[in-house]
Coordinates of C-alpha atoms in Angstrom, one line a residue:
X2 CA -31.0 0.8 14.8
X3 CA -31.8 3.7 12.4
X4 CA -31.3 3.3 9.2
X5 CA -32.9 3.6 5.6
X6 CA -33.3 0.2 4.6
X7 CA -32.2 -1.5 1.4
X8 CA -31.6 2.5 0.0
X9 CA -28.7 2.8 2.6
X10 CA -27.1 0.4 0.5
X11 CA -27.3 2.4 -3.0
X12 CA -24.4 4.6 -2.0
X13 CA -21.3 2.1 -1.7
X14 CA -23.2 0.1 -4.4
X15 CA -22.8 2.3 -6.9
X16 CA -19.0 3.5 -5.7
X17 CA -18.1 -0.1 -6.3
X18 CA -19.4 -0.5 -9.5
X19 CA -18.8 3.3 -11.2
X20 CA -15.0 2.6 -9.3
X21 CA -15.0 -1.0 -11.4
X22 CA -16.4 0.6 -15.0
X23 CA -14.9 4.0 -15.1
X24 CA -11.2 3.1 -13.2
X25 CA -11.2 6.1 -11.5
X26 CA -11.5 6.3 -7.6
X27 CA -12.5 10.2 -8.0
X28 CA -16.0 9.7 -10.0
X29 CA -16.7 6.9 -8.4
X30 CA -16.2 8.5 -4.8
X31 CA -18.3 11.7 -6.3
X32 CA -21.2 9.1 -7.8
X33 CA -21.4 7.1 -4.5
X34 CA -21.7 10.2 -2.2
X35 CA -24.2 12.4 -4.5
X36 CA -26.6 9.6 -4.5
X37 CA -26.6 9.4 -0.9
X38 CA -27.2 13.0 -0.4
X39 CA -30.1 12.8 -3.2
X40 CA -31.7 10.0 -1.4
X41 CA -31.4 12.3 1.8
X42 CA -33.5 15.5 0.1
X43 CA -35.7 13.2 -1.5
X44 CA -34.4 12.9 -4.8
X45 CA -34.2 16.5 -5.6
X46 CA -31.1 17.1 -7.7
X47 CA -30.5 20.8 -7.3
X48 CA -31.0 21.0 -3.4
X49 CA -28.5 17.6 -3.4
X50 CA -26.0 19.6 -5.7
X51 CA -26.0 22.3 -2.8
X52 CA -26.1 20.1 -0.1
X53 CA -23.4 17.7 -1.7
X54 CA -21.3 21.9 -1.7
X55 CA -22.5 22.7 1.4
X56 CA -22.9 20.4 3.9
X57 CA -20.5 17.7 2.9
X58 CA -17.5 19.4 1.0
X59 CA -16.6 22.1 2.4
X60 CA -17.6 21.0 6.1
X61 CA -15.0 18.5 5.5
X62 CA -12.3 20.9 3.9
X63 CA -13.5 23.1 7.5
X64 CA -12.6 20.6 9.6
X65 CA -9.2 21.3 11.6
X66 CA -8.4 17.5 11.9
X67 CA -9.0 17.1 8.5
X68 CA -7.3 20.6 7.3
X69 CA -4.6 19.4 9.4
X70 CA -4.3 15.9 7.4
X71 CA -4.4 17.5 3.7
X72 CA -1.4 20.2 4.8
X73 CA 0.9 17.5 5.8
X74 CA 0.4 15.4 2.5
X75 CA 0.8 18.1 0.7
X76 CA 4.7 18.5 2.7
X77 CA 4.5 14.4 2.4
X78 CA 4.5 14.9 -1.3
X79 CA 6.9 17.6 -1.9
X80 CA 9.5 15.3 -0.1
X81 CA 8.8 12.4 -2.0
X82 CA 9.3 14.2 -5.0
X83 CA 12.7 15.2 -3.7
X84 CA 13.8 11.7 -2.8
X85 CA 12.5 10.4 -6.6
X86 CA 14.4 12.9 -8.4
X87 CA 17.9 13.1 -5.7
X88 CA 19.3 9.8 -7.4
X89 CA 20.4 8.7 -3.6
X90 CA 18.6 5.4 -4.1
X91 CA 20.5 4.6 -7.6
X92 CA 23.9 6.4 -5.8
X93 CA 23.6 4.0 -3.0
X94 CA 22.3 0.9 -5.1
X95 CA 25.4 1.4 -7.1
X96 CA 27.6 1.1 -3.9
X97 CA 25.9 -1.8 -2.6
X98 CA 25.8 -3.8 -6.2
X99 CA 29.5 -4.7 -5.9
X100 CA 28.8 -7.0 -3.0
X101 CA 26.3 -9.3 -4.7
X102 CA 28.2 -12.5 -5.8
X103 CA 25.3 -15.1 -5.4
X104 CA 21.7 -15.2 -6.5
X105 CA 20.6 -15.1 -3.0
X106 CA 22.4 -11.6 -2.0
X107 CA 21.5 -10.3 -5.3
X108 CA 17.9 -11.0 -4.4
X109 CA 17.7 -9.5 -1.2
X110 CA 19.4 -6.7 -2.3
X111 CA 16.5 -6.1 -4.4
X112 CA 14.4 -6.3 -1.8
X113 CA 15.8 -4.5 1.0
X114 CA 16.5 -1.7 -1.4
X115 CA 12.6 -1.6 -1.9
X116 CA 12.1 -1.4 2.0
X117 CA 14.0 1.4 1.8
X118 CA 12.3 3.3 -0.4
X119 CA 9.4 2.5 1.6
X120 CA 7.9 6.9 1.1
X121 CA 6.8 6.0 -2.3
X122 CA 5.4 3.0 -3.4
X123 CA 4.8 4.0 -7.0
X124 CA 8.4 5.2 -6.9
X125 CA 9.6 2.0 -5.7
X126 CA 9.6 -0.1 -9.6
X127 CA 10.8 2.7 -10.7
X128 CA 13.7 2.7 -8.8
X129 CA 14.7 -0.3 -8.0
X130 CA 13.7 -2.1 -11.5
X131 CA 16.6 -0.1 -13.4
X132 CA 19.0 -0.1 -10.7
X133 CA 19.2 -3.9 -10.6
X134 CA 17.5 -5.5 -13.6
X135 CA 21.4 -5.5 -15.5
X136 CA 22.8 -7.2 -11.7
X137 CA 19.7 -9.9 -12.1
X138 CA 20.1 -10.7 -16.0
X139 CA 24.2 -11.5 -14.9
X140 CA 23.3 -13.6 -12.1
X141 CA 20.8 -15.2 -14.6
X142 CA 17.3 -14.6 -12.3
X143 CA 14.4 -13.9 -14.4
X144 CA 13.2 -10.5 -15.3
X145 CA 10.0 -12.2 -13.5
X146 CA 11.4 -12.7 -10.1
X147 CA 12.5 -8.7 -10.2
X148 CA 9.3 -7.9 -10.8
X149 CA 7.4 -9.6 -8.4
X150 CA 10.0 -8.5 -5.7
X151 CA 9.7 -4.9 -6.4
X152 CA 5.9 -4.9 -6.0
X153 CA 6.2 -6.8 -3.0
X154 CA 8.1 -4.2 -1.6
X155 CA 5.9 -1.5 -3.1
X156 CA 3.0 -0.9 -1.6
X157 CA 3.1 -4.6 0.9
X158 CA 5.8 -2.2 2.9
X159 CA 4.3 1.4 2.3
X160 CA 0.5 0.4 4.1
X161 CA 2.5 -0.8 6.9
X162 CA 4.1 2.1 7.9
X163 CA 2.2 5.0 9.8
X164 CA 3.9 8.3 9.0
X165 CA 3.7 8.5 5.2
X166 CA 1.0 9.2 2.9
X167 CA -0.4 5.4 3.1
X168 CA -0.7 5.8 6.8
X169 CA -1.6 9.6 6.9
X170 CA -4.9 8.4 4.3
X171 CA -5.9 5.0 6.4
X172 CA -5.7 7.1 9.8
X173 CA -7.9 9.7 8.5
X174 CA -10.3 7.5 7.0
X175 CA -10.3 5.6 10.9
X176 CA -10.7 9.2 12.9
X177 CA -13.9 9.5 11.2
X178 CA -15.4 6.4 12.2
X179 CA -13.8 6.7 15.6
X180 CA -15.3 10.3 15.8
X181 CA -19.1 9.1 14.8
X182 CA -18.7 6.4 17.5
X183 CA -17.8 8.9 19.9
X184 CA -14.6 6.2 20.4
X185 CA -11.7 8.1 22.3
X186 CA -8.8 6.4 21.0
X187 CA -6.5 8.4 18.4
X188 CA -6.1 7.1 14.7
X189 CA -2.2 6.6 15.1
X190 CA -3.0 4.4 18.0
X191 CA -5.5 2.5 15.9
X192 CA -3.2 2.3 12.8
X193 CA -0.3 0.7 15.0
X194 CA -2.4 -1.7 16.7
X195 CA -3.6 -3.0 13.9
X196 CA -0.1 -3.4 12.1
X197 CA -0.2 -7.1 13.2
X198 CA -3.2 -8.2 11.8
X199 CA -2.6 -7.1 8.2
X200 CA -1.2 -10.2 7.3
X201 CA -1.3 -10.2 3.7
X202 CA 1.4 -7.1 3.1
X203 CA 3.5 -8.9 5.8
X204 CA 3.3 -12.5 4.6
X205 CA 3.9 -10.9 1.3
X206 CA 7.3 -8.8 2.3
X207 CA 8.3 -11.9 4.3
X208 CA 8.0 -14.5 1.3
X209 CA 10.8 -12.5 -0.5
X210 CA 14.1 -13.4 1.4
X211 CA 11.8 -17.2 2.3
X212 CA 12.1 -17.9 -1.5
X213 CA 15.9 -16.1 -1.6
X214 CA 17.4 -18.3 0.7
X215 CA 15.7 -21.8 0.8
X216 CA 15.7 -21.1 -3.5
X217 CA 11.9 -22.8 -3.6
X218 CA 10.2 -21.9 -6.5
X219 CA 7.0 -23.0 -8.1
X220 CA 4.5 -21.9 -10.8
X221 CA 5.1 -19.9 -13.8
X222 CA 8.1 -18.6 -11.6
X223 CA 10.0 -21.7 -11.5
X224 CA 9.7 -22.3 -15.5
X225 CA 10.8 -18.5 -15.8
X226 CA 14.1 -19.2 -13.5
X227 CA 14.6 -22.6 -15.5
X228 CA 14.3 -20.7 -18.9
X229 CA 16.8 -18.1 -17.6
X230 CA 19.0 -20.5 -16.2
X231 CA 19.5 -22.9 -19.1
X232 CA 19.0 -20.5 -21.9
X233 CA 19.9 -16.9 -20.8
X234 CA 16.5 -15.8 -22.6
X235 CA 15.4 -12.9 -20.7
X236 CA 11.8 -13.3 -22.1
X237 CA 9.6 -15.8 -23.2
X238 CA 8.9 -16.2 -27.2
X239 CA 6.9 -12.8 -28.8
X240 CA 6.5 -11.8 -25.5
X241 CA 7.2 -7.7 -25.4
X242 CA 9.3 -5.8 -21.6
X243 CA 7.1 -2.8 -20.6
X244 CA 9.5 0.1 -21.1
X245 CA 9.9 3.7 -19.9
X246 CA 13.4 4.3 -21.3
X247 CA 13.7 8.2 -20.7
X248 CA 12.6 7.6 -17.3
X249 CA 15.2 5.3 -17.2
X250 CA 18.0 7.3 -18.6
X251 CA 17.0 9.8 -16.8
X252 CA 18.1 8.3 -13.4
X253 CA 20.9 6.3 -14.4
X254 CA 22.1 10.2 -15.6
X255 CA 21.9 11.7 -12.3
X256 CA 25.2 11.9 -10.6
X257 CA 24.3 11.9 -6.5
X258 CA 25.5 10.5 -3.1
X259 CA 24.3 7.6 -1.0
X260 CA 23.7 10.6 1.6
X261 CA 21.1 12.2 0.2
X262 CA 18.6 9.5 0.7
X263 CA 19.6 8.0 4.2
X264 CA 20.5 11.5 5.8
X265 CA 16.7 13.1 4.9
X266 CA 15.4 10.2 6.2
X267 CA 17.2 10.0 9.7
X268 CA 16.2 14.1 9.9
X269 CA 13.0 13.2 8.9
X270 CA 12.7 10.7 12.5
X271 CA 14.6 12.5 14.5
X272 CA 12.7 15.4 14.2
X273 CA 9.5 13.1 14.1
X274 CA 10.4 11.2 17.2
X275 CA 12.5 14.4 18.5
X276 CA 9.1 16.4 18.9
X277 CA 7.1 13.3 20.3
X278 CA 8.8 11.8 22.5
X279 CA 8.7 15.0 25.5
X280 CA 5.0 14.2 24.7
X281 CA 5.4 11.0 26.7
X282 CA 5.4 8.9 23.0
X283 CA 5.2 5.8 23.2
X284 CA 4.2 5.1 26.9
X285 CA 1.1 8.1 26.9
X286 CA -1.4 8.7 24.5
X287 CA -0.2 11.6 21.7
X288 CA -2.7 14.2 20.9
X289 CA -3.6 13.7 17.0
X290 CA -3.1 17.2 16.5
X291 CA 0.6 17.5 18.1
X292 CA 1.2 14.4 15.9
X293 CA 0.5 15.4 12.5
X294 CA 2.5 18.8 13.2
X295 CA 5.5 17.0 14.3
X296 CA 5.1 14.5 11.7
X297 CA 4.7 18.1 9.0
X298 CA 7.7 20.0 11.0
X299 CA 9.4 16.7 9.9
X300 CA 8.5 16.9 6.5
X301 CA 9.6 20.2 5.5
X302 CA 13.0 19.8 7.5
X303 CA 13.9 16.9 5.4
X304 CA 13.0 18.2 2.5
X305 CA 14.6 21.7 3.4
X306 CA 17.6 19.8 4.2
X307 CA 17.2 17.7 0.3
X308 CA 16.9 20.8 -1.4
X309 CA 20.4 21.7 -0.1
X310 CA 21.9 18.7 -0.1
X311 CA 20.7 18.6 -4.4
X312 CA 22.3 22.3 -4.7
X313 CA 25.3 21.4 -2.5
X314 CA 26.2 18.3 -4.3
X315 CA 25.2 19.6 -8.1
X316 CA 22.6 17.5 -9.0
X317 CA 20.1 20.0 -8.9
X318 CA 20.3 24.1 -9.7
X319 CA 18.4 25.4 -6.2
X320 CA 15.3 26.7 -8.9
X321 CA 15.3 23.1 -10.5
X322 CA 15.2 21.2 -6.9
X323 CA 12.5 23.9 -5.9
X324 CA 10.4 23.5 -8.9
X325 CA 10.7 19.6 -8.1
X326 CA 9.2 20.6 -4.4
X327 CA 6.6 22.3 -5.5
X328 CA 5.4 19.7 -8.3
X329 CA 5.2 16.8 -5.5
X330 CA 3.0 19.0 -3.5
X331 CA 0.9 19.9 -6.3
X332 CA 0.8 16.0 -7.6
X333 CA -1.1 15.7 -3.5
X334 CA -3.9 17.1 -4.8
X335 CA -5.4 13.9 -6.2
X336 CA -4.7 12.4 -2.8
X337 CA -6.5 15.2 -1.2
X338 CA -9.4 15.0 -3.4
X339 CA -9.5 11.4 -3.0
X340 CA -9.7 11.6 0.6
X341 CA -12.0 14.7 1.4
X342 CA -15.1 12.5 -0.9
X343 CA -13.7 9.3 1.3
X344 CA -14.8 11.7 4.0
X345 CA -17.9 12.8 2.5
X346 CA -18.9 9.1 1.2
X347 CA -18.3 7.7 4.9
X348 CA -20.8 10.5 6.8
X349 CA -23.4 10.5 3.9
X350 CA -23.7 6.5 4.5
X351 CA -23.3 7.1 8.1
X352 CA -26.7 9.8 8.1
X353 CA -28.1 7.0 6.0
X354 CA -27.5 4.3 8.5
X355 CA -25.7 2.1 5.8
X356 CA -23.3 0.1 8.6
X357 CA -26.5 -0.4 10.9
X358 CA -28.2 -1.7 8.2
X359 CA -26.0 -4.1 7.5
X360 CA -25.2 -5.2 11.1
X361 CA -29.8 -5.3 11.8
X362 CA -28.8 -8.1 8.7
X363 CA -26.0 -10.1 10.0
X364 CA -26.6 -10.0 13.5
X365 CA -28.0 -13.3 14.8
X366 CA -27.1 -14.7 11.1
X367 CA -23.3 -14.4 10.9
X368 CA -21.2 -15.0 13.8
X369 CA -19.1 -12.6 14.9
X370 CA -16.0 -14.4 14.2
X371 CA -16.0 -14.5 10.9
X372 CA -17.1 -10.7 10.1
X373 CA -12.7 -10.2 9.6
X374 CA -12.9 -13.1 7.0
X375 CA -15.6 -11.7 5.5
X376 CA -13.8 -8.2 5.3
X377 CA -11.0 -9.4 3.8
X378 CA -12.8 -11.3 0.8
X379 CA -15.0 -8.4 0.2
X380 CA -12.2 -6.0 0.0
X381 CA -10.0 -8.4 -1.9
X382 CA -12.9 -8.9 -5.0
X383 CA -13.3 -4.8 -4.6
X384 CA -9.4 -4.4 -5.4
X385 CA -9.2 -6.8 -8.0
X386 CA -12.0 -5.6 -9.9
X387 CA -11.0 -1.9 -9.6
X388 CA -7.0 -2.4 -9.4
X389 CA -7.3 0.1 -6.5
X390 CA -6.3 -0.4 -2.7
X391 CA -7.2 3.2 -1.5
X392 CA -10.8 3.4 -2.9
X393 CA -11.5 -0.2 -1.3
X394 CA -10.4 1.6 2.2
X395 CA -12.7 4.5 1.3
X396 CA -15.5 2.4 0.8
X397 CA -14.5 -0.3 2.7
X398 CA -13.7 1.7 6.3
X399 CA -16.6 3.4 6.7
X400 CA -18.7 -0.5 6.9
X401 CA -16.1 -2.3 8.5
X402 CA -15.0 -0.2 12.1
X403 CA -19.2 0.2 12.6
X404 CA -19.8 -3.6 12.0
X405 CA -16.9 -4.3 14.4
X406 CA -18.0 -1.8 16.9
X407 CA -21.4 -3.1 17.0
X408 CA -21.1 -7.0 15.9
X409 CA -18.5 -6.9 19.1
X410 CA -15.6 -7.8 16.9
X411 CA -12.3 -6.9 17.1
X412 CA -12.2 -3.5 15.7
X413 CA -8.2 -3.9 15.3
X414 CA -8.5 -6.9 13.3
X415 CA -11.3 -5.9 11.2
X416 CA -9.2 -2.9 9.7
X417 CA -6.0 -4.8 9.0
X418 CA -8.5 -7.3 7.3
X419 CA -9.7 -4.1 5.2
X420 CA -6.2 -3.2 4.5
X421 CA -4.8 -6.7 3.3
X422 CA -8.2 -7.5 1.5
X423 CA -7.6 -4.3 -1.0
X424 CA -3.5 -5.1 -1.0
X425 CA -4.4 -9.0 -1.8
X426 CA -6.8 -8.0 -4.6
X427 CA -4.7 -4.8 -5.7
X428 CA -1.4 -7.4 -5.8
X429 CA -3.1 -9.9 -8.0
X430 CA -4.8 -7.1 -10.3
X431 CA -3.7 -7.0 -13.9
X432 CA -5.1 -3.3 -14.1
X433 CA -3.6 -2.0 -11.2
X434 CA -0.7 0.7 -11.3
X435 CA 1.9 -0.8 -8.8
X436 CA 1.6 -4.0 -11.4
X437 CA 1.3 -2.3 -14.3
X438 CA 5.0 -0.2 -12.8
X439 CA 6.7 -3.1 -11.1
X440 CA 6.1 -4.6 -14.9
X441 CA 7.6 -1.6 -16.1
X442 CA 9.9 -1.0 -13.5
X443 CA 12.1 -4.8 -14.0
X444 CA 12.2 -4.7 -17.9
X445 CA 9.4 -7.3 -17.6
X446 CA 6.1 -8.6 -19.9
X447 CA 3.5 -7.7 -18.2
X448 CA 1.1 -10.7 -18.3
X449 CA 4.0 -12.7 -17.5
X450 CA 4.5 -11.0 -14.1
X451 CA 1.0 -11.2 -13.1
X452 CA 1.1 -14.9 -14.3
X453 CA 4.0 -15.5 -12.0
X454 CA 3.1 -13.5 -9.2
X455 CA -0.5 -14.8 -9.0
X456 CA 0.8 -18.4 -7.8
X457 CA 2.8 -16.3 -4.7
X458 CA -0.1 -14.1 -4.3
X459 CA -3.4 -16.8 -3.5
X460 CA -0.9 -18.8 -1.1
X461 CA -0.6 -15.2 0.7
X462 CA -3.8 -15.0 0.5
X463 CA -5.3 -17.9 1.6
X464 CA -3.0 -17.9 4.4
X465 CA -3.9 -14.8 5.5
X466 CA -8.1 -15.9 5.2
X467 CA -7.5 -18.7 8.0
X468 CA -5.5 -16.7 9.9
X469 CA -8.5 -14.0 10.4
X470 CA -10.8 -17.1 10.5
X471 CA -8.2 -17.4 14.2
X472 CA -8.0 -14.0 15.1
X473 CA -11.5 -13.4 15.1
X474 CA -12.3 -16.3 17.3
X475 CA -9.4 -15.0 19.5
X476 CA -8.3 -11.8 19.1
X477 CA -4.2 -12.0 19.3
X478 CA -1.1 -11.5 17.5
X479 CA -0.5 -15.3 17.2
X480 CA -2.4 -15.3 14.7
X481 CA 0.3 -13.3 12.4
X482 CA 2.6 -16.7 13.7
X483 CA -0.3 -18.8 12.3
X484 CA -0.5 -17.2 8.6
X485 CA 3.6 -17.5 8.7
X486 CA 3.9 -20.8 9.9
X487 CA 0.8 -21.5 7.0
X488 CA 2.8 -19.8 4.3
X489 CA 6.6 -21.4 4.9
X490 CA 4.6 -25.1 4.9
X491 CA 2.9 -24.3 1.9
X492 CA 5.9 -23.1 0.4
X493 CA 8.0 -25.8 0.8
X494 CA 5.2 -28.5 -0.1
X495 CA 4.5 -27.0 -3.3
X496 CA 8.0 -26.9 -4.4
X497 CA 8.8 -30.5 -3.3
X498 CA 5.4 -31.5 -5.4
X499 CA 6.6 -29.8 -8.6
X500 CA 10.3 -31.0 -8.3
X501 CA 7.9 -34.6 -7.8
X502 CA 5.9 -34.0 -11.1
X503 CA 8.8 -32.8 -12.7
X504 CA 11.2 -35.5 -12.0
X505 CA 9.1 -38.6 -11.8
X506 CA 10.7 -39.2 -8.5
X507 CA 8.9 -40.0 -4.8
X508 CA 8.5 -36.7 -3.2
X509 CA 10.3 -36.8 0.6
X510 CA 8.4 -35.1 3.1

């Protein structure tokens, strides 16, 4: 297999490690691919400056697929935007909040208003936290237990779904590898077949109404709900609630409708599905083109249709909601940027022969079986050292698919291994944004929700490792029923142990 050697290495190497010290996906993307392409030209930094321009850069802006996948996040952003701002979520919240008259209902409230929100994942804390956290503090649950359900719902729900900007990113990332295995099979079809095997998100979204309705509770989470319950104290001792007050005000001050976020929505698949399914979708294979302009004709209906909707029902002057618009498409632009050096990082280490390097390594050393498990560690220390998900994909992806492809693995399994490995490590980081705004978001310390989430977060997780430990000695979707059936057991064993230690009493089993 062709390949540099130990220099093919250099390029991801350094990605990790400038992505761990500087924080920032962008420079470490930009470090990781420029070293490649100086290794290529033989270390000669001006010709690599050109070539970086040249070859890599703008052959990937010149790229129709890949022209076609930066429009339609820039129409994916613009709606977002729309949705944040509408007040729809808070409008319908508000509606909803009436109904809650247990703990239990009041918790999956929370959480299925977090599904819902499921276009934005940053925009989830900050949605849900200030809509609920005066509900929660009534029906004494901990400022905690908000916090951690609102980033289980943040981005846990938004890598599962293919047609927003989570989706749109991972399926462009897979199209390249697919393309430079000459592999016919489109990136939507990739992204949805590997749905079941990313079992951290979805033993993550799961555990939510499993700890709602059985009411087991254990770690930090279970002194938080005892501190709440017998004292009313909303924090512990010194501890300080991350606030964002005039964010805050600000939606709790917008005067909107329940319609404007479930009406954009339904547009949004109807159109989607409207435009597909004459295609033959779901039965015949959709042309990647025809899907990403159905899936932008989608787009820019619903958010045509929002626009209106915020001029129609006052909550927006028509120049305010366009302005709005036209920020969210601009905020893309770090998306875009983020995914064109993806691009350019995953063909630099491809013309390096980085994967094959790797696989001349593990082949006749590591059985094939355990490359998922592997994946998923890898990705998990990546994300938790960086507090970034999308550039553990970006460096991730472009090693993973080739390893599979060539190792004979399951190619499926070994990307929904890369996608749960950077959610698990991402979940758990202290440094990373959805934690840092889910803290925000419920009104809560923020050491004290990753000290309560963490418990939650490594039973996920290590139910998740034995269940790609399964599926990659036999490639099925019982192996999603094995990490479940893992994760309720655990559950309910470490909650009967504490009450045990707690108590003094024999534990029943």
């Amino acid at each position: 297999m062709e390949h540099l050697g130990w220099l093919s290495i250099i390029p991801p190497l350094l990605a990790i490690i400038a992505a761990i010290v500087t924080k920032n996906v962008i420079i470490s993307l930009f470090l990781g691919s420029f070293s490649g392409v100086l290794i290529l030209t033989k270390g000669l930094p001006l010709t690599a400056t050109k070539t970086m321009i040249g070859d890599y850069l703008f052959v990937q802006l010149t790229d129709s697929y890949n022209a076609g996948v930066l429009v339609l996040l820039v129409f994916i952003g613009g709606f977002v935007a729309l949705m944040e701002k509408s007040g729809g979520a808070a409008a319908f919240a508000e509606k909803v909040i009436k109904y809650l008259n247990t703990k239990s209902k009041t918790q999956l409230a929370a959480w299925f208003g977090g599904i819902v929100i499921f276009f934005s994942d940053l925009g989830t804390p900050l949605l849900i936290g200030p809509i609920f956290e005066k509900v929660f503090d009534k029906a004494k649950i901990s400022r905690e237990k908000l916090a951690w359900i609102i980033d289980s719902t943040a981005s846990p729900v938004a890598v599962l779904i293919p047609f927003i900007g989570w989706g749109v990113y991972i399926m462009g990332l897979i199209q390249k590898e697919f393309e430079g295995l000459s592999m016919a099979e489109s990136d939507w079809d990739a992204f949805i077949q590997a749905i079941p095997y990313q079992f951290y998100p979805i033993l993550t979204v799961l555990m939510v109404p499993l700890v709602a309705f059985t009411k087991l509770e254990f770690g930090a989470m279970a002194k938080a709900e005892k501190r709440v319950k017998e004292t009313g104290a909303l924090y512990w001792p010194d501890l300080k609630p991350m606030r964002k007050p005039d964010r805050f005000s600000e939606l709790k001050e917008t005067k909107s409708k329940p319609i404007l976020i479930w009406l954009p929505l339904l547009v949004l698949l109807v159109t989607l599905f409207g435009m597909l399914i004459p295609l033959g979708f779901p039965f015949q294979k959709i042309e990647g083109s025809a899907f990403r302009v159905a899936l932008t004709t989608a787009y820019l209906f619903a958010g045509i249709l929002l626009i209106v909707m915020m001029v129609f029902y006052k909550v927006k002057k028509f120049g305010e909601a366009f302005d709005i618009y036209i920020s969210g498409m601009q905020k893309m632009m770090y998306v875009a940027a983020t995914l064109v050096l993806a691009w350019s990082l995953g063909t630099v280490m491809k013309n390096l022969g980085t994967a094959n390097y790797i696989v001349e390594i593990m082949d006749g050393n590591v059985p094939a079986f355990i490359v998922p498990a592997i994946l998923f560690l890898a990705g998990a220390c990546m994300s938790f050292a960086t507090g970034s998900s999308w550039s553990t994909f970006a460096i991730m992806m472009p090693l993973a698919i080739p390893m599979a492809f060539h190792l004979d693995a399951s190619i499926y399994v070994c990307i929904g291994a890369v996608l749960s490995g950077g959610l698990f490590g991402d979940h758990c980081s202290p440094i990373s944004d959805t934690t840092i705004l889910s803290s925000t978001g419920a009104g809560s310390d923020h050491m004290d929700h990753v000290k309560t989430q963490l418990p939650y977060a490594i039973l996920n997780g290590s139910a998740a490792l034995a269940a790609y430990l399964v599926a990659g000695l036999v490639a099925t979707t019982l192996s999603l029923a094995v990490a479940i059936v893992i994760m309720v057991f655990a559950v309910i064993f470490i909650s009967k142990w504490q009450n045990k230690s707690n108590t003094g009493t024999p534990m029943n089993t």
